[in-house]
Coordinates of C-alpha atoms in Angstrom, one line a residue:
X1 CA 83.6 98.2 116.1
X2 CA 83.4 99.3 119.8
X3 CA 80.1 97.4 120.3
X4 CA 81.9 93.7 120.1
X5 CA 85.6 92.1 119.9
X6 CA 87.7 93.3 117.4
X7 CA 89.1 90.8 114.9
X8 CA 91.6 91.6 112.0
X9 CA 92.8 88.6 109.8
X10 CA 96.1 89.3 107.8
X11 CA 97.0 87.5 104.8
X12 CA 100.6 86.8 103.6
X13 CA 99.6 85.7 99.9
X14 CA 101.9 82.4 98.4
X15 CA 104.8 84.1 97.1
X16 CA 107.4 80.8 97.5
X17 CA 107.8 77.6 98.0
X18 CA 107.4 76.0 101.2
X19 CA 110.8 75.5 101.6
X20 CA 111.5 79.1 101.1
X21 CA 109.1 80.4 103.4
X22 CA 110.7 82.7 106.2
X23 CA 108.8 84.4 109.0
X24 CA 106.3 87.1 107.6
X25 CA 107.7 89.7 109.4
X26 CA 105.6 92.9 108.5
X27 CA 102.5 91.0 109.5
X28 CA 103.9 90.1 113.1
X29 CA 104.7 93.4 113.0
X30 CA 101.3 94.8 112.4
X31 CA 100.3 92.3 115.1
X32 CA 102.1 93.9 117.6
X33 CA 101.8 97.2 117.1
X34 CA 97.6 96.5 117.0
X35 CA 97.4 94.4 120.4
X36 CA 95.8 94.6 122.8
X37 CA 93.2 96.3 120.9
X38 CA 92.5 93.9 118.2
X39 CA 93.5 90.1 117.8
X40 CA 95.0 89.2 115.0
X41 CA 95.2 86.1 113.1
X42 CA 97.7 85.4 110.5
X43 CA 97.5 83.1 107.8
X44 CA 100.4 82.8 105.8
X45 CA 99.8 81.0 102.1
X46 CA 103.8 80.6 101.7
X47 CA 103.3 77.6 104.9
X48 CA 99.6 77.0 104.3
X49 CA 99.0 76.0 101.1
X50 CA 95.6 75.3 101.1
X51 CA 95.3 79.6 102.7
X52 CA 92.3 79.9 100.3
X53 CA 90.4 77.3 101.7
X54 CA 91.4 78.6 105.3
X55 CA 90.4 81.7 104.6
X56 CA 87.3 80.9 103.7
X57 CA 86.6 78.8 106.3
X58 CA 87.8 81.8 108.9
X59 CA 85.2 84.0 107.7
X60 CA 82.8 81.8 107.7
X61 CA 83.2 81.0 111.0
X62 CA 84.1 84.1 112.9
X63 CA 83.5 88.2 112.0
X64 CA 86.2 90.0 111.4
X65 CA 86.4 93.8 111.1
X66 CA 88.9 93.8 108.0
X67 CA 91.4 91.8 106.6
X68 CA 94.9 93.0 105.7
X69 CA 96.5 91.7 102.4
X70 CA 100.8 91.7 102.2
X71 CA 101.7 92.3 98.6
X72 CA 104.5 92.3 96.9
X73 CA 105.2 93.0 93.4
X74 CA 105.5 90.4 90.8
X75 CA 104.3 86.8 91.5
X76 CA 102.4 87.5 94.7
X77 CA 99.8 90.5 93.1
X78 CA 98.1 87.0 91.6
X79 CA 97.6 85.1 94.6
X80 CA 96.7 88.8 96.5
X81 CA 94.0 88.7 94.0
X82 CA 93.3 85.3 94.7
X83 CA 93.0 86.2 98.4
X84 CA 91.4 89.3 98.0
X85 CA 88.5 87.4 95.8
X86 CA 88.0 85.1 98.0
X87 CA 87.1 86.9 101.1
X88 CA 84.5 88.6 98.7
X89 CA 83.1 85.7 98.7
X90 CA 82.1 84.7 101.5
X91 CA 82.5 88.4 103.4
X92 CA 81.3 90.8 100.9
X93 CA 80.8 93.5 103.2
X94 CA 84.3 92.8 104.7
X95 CA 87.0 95.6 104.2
X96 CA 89.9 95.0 102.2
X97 CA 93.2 96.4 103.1
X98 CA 96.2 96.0 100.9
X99 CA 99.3 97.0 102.2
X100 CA 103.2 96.4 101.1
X101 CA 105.5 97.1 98.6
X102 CA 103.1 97.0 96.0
X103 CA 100.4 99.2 96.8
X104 CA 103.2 101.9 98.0
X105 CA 104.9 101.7 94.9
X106 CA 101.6 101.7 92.5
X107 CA 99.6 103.6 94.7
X108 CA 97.0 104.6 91.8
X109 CA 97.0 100.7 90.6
X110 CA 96.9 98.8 93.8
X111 CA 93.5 100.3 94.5
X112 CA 92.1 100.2 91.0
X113 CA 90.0 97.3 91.8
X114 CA 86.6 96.3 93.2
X115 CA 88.3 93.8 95.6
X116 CA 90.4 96.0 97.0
X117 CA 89.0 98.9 99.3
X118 CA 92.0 100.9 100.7
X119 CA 96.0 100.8 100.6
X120 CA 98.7 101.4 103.3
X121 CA 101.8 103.1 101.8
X122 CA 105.1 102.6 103.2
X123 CA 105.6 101.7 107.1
X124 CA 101.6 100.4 108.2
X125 CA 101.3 100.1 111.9
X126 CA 100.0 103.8 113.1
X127 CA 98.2 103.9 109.6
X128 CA 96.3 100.6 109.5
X129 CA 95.6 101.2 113.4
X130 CA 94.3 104.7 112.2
X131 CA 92.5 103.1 109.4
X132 CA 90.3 100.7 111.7
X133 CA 89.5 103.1 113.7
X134 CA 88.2 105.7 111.1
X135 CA 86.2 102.7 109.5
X136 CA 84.9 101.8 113.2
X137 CA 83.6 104.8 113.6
X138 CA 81.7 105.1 110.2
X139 CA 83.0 108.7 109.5
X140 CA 84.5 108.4 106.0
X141 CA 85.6 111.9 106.6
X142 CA 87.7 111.1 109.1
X143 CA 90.0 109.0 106.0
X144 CA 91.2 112.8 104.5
X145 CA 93.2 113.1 107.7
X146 CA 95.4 109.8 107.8
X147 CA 98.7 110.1 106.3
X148 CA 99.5 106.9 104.1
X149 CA 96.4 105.7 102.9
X150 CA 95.3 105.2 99.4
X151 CA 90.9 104.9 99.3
X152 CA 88.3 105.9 96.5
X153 CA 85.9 108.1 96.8
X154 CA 83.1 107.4 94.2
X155 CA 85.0 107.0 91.1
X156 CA 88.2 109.0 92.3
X157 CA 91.7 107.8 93.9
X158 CA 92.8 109.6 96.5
X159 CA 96.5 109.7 97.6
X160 CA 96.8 110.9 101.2
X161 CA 100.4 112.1 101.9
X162 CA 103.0 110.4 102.6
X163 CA 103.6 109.1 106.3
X164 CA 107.0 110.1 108.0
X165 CA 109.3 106.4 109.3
X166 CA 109.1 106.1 112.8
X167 CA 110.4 103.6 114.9
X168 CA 110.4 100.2 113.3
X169 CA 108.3 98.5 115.9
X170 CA 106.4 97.8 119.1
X171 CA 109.5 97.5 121.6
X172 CA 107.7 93.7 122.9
X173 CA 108.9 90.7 121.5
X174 CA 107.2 89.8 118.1
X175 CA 103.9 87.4 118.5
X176 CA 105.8 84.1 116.9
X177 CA 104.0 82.0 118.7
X178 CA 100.8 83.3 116.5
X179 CA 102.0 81.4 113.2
X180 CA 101.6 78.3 114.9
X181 CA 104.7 76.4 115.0
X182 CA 107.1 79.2 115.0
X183 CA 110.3 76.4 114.0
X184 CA 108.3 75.2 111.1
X185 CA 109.9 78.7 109.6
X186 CA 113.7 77.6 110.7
X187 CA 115.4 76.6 107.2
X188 CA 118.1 74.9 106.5
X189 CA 120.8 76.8 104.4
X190 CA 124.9 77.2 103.8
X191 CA 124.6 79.3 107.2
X192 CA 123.3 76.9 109.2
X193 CA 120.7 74.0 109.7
X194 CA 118.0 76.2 111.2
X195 CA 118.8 79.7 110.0
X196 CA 115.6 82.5 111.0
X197 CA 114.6 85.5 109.2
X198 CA 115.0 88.9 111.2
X199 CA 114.9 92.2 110.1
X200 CA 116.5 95.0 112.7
X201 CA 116.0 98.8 110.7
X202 CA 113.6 99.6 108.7
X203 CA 114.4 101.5 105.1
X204 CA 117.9 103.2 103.9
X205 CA 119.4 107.1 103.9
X206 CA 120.2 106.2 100.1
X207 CA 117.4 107.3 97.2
X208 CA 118.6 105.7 94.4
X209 CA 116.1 106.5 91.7
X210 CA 115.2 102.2 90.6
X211 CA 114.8 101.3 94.4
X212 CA 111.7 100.2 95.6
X213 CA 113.4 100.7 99.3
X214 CA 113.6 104.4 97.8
X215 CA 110.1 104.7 96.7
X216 CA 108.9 103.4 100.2
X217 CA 110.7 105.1 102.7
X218 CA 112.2 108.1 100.9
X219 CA 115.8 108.2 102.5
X220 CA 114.5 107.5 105.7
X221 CA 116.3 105.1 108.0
X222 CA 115.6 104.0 111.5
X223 CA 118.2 101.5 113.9
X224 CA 117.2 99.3 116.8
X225 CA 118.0 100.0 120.3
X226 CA 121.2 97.5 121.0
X227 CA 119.4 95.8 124.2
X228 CA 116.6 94.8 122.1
X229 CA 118.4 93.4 119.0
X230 CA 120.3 91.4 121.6
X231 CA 116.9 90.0 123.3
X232 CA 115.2 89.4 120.1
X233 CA 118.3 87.4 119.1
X234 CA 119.1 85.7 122.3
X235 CA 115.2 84.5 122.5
X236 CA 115.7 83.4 118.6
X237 CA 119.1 81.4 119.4
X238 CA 118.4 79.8 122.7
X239 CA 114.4 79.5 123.2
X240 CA 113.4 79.1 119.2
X241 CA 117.1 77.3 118.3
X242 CA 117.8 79.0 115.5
X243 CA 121.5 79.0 114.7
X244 CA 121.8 81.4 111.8
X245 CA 120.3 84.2 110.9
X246 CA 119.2 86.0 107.3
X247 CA 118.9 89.8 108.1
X248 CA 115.8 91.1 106.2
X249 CA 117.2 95.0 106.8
X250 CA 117.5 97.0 103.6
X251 CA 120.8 98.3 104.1
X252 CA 122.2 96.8 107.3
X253 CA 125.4 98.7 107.5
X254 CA 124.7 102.1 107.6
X255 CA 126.9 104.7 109.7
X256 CA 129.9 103.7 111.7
X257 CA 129.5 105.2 115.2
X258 CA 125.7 104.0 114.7
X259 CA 126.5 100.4 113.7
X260 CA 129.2 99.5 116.5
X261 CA 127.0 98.9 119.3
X262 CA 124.7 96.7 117.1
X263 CA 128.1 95.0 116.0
X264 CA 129.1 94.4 119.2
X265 CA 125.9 92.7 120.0
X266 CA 126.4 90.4 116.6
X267 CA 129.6 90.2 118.4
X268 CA 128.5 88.5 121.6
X269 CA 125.5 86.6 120.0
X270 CA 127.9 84.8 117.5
X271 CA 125.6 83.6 114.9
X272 CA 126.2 83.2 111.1
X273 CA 124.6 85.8 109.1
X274 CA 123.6 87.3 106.0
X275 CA 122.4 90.5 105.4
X276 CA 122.4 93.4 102.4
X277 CA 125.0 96.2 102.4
X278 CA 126.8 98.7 100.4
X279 CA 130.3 99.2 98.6
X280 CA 131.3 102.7 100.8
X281 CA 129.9 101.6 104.0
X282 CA 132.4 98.5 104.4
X283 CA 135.2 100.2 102.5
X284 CA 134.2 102.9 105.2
X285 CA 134.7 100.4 108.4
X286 CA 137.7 100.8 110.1
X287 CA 139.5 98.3 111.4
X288 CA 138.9 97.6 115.0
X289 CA 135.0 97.4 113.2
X290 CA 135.8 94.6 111.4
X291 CA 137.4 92.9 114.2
X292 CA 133.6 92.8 115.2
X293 CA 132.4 91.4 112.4
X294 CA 134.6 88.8 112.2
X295 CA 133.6 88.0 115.7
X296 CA 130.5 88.2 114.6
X297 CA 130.8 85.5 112.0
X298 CA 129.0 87.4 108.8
X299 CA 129.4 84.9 106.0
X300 CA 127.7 86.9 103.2
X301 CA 127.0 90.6 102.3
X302 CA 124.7 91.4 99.0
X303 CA 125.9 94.2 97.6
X304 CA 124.2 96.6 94.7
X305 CA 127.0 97.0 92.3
X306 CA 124.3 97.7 89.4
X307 CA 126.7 99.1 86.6
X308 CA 130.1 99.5 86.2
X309 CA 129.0 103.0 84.4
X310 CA 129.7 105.8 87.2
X311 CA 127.9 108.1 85.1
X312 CA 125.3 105.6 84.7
X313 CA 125.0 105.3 88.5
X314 CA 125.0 109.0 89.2
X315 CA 122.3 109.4 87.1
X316 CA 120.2 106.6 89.2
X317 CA 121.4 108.5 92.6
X318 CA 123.6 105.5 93.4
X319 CA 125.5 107.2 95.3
X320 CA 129.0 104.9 94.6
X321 CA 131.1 104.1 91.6
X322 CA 133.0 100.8 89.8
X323 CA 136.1 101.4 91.6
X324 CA 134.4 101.5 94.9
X325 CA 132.7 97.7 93.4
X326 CA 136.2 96.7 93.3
X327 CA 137.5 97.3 96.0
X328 CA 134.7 95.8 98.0
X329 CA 135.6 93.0 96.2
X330 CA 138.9 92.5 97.4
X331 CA 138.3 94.1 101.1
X332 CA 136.0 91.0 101.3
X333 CA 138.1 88.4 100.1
X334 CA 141.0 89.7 103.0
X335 CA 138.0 89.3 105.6
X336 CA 136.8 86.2 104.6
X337 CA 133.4 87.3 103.8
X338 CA 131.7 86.5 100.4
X339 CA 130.7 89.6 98.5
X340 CA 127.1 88.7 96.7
X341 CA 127.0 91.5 93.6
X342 CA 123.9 92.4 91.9
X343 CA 124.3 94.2 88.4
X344 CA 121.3 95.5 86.4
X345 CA 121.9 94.8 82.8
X346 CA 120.1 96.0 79.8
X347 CA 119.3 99.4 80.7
X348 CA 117.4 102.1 78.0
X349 CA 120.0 104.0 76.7
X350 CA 122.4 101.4 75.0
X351 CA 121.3 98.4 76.7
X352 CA 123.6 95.8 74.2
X353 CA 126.6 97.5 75.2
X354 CA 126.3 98.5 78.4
X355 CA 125.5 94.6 79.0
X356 CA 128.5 93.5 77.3
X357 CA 130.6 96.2 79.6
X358 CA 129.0 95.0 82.3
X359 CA 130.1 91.2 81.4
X360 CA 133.7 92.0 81.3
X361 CA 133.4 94.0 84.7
X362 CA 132.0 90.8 86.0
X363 CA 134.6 88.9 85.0
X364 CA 137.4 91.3 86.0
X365 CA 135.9 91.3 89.6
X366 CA 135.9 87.3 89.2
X367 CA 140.0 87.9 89.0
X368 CA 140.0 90.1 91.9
X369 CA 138.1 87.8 93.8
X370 CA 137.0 84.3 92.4
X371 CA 134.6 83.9 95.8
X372 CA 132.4 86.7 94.8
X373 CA 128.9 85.4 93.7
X374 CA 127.3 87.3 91.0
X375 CA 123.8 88.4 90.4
X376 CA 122.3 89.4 87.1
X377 CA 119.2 91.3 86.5
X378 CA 117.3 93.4 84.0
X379 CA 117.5 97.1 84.5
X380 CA 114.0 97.9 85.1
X381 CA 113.0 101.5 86.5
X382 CA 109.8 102.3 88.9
X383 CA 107.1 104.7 86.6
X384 CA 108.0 108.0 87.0
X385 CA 104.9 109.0 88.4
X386 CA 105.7 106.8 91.6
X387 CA 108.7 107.8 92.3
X388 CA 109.6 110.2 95.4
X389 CA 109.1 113.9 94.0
X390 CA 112.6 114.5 93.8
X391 CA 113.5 112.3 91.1
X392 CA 109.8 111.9 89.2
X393 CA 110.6 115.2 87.1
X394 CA 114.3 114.0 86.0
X395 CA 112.8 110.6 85.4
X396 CA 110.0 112.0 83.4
X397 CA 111.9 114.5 81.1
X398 CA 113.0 111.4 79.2
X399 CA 109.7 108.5 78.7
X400 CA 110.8 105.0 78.5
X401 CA 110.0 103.4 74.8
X402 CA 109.8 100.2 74.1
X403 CA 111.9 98.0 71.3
X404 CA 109.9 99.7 68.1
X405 CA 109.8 103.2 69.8
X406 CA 106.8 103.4 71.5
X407 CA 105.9 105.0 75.2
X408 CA 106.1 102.1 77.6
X409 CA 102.2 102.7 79.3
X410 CA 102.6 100.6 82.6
X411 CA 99.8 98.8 84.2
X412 CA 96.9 100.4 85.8
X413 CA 94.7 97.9 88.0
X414 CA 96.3 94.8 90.0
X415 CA 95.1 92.2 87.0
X416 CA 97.2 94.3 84.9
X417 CA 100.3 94.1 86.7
X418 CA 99.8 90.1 87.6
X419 CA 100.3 89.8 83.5
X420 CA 103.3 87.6 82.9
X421 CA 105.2 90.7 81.3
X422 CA 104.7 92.7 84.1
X423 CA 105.5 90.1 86.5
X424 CA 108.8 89.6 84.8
X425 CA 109.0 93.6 84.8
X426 CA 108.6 94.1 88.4
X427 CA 111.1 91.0 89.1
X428 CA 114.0 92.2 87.2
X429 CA 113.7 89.7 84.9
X430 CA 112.7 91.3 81.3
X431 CA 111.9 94.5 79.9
X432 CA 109.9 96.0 76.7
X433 CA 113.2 97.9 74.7
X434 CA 115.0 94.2 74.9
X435 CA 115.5 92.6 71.8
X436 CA 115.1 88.5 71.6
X437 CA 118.7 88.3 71.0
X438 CA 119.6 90.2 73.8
X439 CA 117.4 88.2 76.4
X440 CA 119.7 84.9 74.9
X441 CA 122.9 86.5 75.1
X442 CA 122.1 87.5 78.9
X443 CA 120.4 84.4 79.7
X444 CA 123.0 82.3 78.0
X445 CA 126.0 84.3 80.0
X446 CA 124.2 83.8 83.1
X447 CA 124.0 79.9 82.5
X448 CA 127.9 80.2 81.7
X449 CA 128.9 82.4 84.5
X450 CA 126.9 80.0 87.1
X451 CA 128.2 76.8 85.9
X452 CA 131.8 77.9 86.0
X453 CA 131.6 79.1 89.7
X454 CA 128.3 77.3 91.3
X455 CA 126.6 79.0 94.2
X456 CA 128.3 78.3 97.9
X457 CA 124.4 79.0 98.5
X458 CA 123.2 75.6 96.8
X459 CA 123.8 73.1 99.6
X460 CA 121.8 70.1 97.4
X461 CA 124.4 69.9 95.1
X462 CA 127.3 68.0 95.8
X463 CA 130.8 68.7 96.0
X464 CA 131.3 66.3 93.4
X465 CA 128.4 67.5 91.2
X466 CA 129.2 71.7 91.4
X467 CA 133.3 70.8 90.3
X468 CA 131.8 68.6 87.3
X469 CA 129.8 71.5 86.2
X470 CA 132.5 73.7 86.8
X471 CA 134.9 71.9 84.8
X472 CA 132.1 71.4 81.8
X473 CA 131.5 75.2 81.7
X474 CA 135.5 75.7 82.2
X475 CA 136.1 76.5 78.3
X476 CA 133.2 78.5 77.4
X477 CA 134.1 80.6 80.2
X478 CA 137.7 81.2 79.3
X479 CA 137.2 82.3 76.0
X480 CA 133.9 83.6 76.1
X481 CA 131.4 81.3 74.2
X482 CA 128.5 81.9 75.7
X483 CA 125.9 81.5 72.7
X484 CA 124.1 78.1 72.8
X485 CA 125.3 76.4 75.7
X486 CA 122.8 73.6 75.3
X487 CA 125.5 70.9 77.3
X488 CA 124.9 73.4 80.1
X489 CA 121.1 73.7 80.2
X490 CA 121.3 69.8 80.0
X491 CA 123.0 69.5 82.7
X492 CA 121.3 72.5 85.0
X493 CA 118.4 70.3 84.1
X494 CA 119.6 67.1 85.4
X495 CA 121.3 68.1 88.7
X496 CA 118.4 71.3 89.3
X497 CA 121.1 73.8 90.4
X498 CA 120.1 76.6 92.5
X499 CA 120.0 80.0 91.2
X500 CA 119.9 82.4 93.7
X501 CA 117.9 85.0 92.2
X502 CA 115.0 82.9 92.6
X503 CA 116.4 80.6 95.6
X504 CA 117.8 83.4 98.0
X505 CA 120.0 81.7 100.4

């Protein structure tokens, strides 16, 4: 590499619609932290939807050192493929370099595969800096010594250790101006009319044992200095115009004395957010803290409820209980801020009546606070074998079987994850020990539920049109018919109501 420019082209696979596309954040991240040493282009599939085509034509044009691949699990390990194949194509010799949630989580899997030549686990930039430069200088010995990597030598994966969370990012302003059109990524949602994606920390103290947050950063958090949130923000509100913002962090709110002076900057800045949070840390705020975020103007906090089973949740290293849920519930209601819950349905031991306990939870939360939007997922676990060592061997002791009895054996290349059962697996949406009646009763509770109180998310609906649906899933709701509600799915069809799960805001 030292003999001519250095070129890297990163890859953000399609993953949503254009409409949903937000900034892709870890790449202008890895951008960052890489200049000036390497230029970087980005091409992002979620904006570009042709990116196959362009990244064709890229290589064919101009030689690039490697190419970095973002993948998440679920929908986007296809089109990772899809990108990963076609750089083979015209750049055989080209290293490949997945990185992401996927290849951290499935570190065996992500690098089972001739189109894929090494992995970054966990946070990339010193690694995937240390990566080109071990490939630079042709030494493959030099690859035992870099903490989070995944490579093969001859027919064997090897796991490097883990690498320790260190500051989230370069301290400079993130390259937008590399995507293009940075305001082509401003979207219009019930925040605002151009609301920007921003994430602030990076990972979460917490290790609950189903987390992919967990599994990546292994309890490890790490907070923004104040003076640069407020630059980032202030360059985001009155150079870019956004005037909301959707924080990417994965558990925004994390100790009091730590989040004040990051409140106080929300404080100042004044622009509607969103952002993910937990029951004990806003029970935990005192008062004169949520004077700042009022001021701040959060509209919306989405908050892992997973189970109204506390001994269910201590045995996933929640770390909160059902009484905690509701409380949240109303301490959000008294603050004006709308409390999104996610519950995990369905799980191994029991999952018919856990699910039913977990229905009238839902609904008793819907007493306490009718504004509270509910999410509903499938329990589905990580593989033992990839969780952080302190939970594989508890997680181990007892195999999960699927509906006849049988060891689950999870995928082991990328083709087998981008199956449609796997895909559904690794986006909460199915699992093998669920029985056919059980995915109707969930999915026909979940058409119920979001009829009767429509999304304050879904701002293509009308007024007019969420109270109508309302008022036709009024009865059902009340006494609990939730089995064939075909007038529903009729009419979900017809007016293409949002569902948040797949939507976001």
């Amino acid at each position: 590499m030292s003999g001519h420019a250095r070129h890297i082209l990163l890859i953000n696979p399609t993953i949503t619609s254009r409409r949903g596309a937000r900034f892709p954040l870890s790449l202008l991240a890895l951008a960052a932290s890489l200049e000036p040493h390497y230029s970087c282009r980005i091409i992002d599939g979620n904006v570009d939807r042709d990116y196959l085509n362009t990244t064709g034509q890229a290589l064919s044009r101009q030689k690039f050192d490697a190419v970095g691949v973002s993948v998440m699990g679920g929908p986007q390990v296809r089109t990772a493929i899809d990108s990963s194949l076609a750089v083979r194509a015209v750049a055989p010799e080209t290293p490949i370099i997945w990185g992401g949630y996927f290849p951290t989580l499935y570190r065996a899997a992500a690098v089972n595969a001739p189109y894929v030549d090494y992995a970054v686990r966990g946070q990339g930039e010193k690694t995937f800096a240390q990566l080109l430069h071990a490939l630079g200088g042709g030494d493959r010995t030099a690859l035992e010594a870099i903490d989070g990597i995944t490579w093969k030598r001859g027919d064997e994966i090897v796991v490097n250790r883990d690498r320790l969370l260190a500051d989230p990012r370069s301290p400079e302003l993130l390259p937008y101006d590399s995507l293009g059109d940075p305001r082509a990524y401003l979207a219009r949602t019930f925040l605002g009319h151009r609301t920007a994606a921003y994430q602030a920390a990076l990972g979460c103290r917490f290790r609950c044992t189903f987390c992919g947050v967990a599994g990546m950063f292994h309890g490890a958090t790490r907070l923004p200095a104040p003076a640069r949130l407020e630059r980032d923000l202030l360059w985001l509100r009155d150079r870019l115009g956004a005037d909301s913002i959707q924080y990417f962090d994965h558990n925004f709110f994390d100790r009091e004395a730590d989040m004040v002076p990051l409140l106080q900057v929300l404080a100042r800045v004044q622009m509607p957010w969103w952002c993910y949070a937990r029951a004990d840390a806003l029970l935990g705020l005192s008062d004169s803290s949520w004077e700042l975020v009022r001021k701040s103007r959060l509209r919306m906090a989405y908050i892992g409820a997973e189970s109204p089973n506390d001994a269910l949740l201590k045995s996933i290293r929640k770390g909160t209980r059902s009484d905690q849920t509701m409380a949240v519930a109303e301490l959000c209601r008294r603050h004006g801020v709308i409390p999104e819950l996610s519950f995990m349905v369905a799980p191994p031991d029991d999952p018919e009546g856990e699910t039913e306990r977990t229905f009238e939870f839902i609904r008793e939360l819907k007493r306490v606070n009718p504004w509270a939007e509910i999410i509903v997922y499938i329990y589905t676990p990580l593989p033992a074998e990839n969780l952080p060592a302190g939970a594989r061997l508890g997680a181990a002791a007892k195999p999960l079987l699927d509906l006849d009895g049988n060891p689950i054996r999870f995928p082991r290349s990328p083709e087998e994850w981008s199956q449609q059962q796997w895909v559904d697996y690794a986006c909460h949406a199915d699992a093998p020990w669920l029985s056919e009646r059980l995915r109707r009763r969930i999915r026909n509770f979940v058409t119920v539920l979001g009829c009767r109180f429509p999304t304050v998310q879904d701002i293509r609906a009308s007024s007019w049109t969420k109270s109508t649906l309302s008022a036709l899933a009024a009865w059902r709701y009340r006494l609990r018919v939730y089995d064939r509600p075909w007038e529903l799915d009729l009419s979900k069809k017809l007016v293409r109501l949002a569902d948040p799960r797949v939507t976001g805001i």
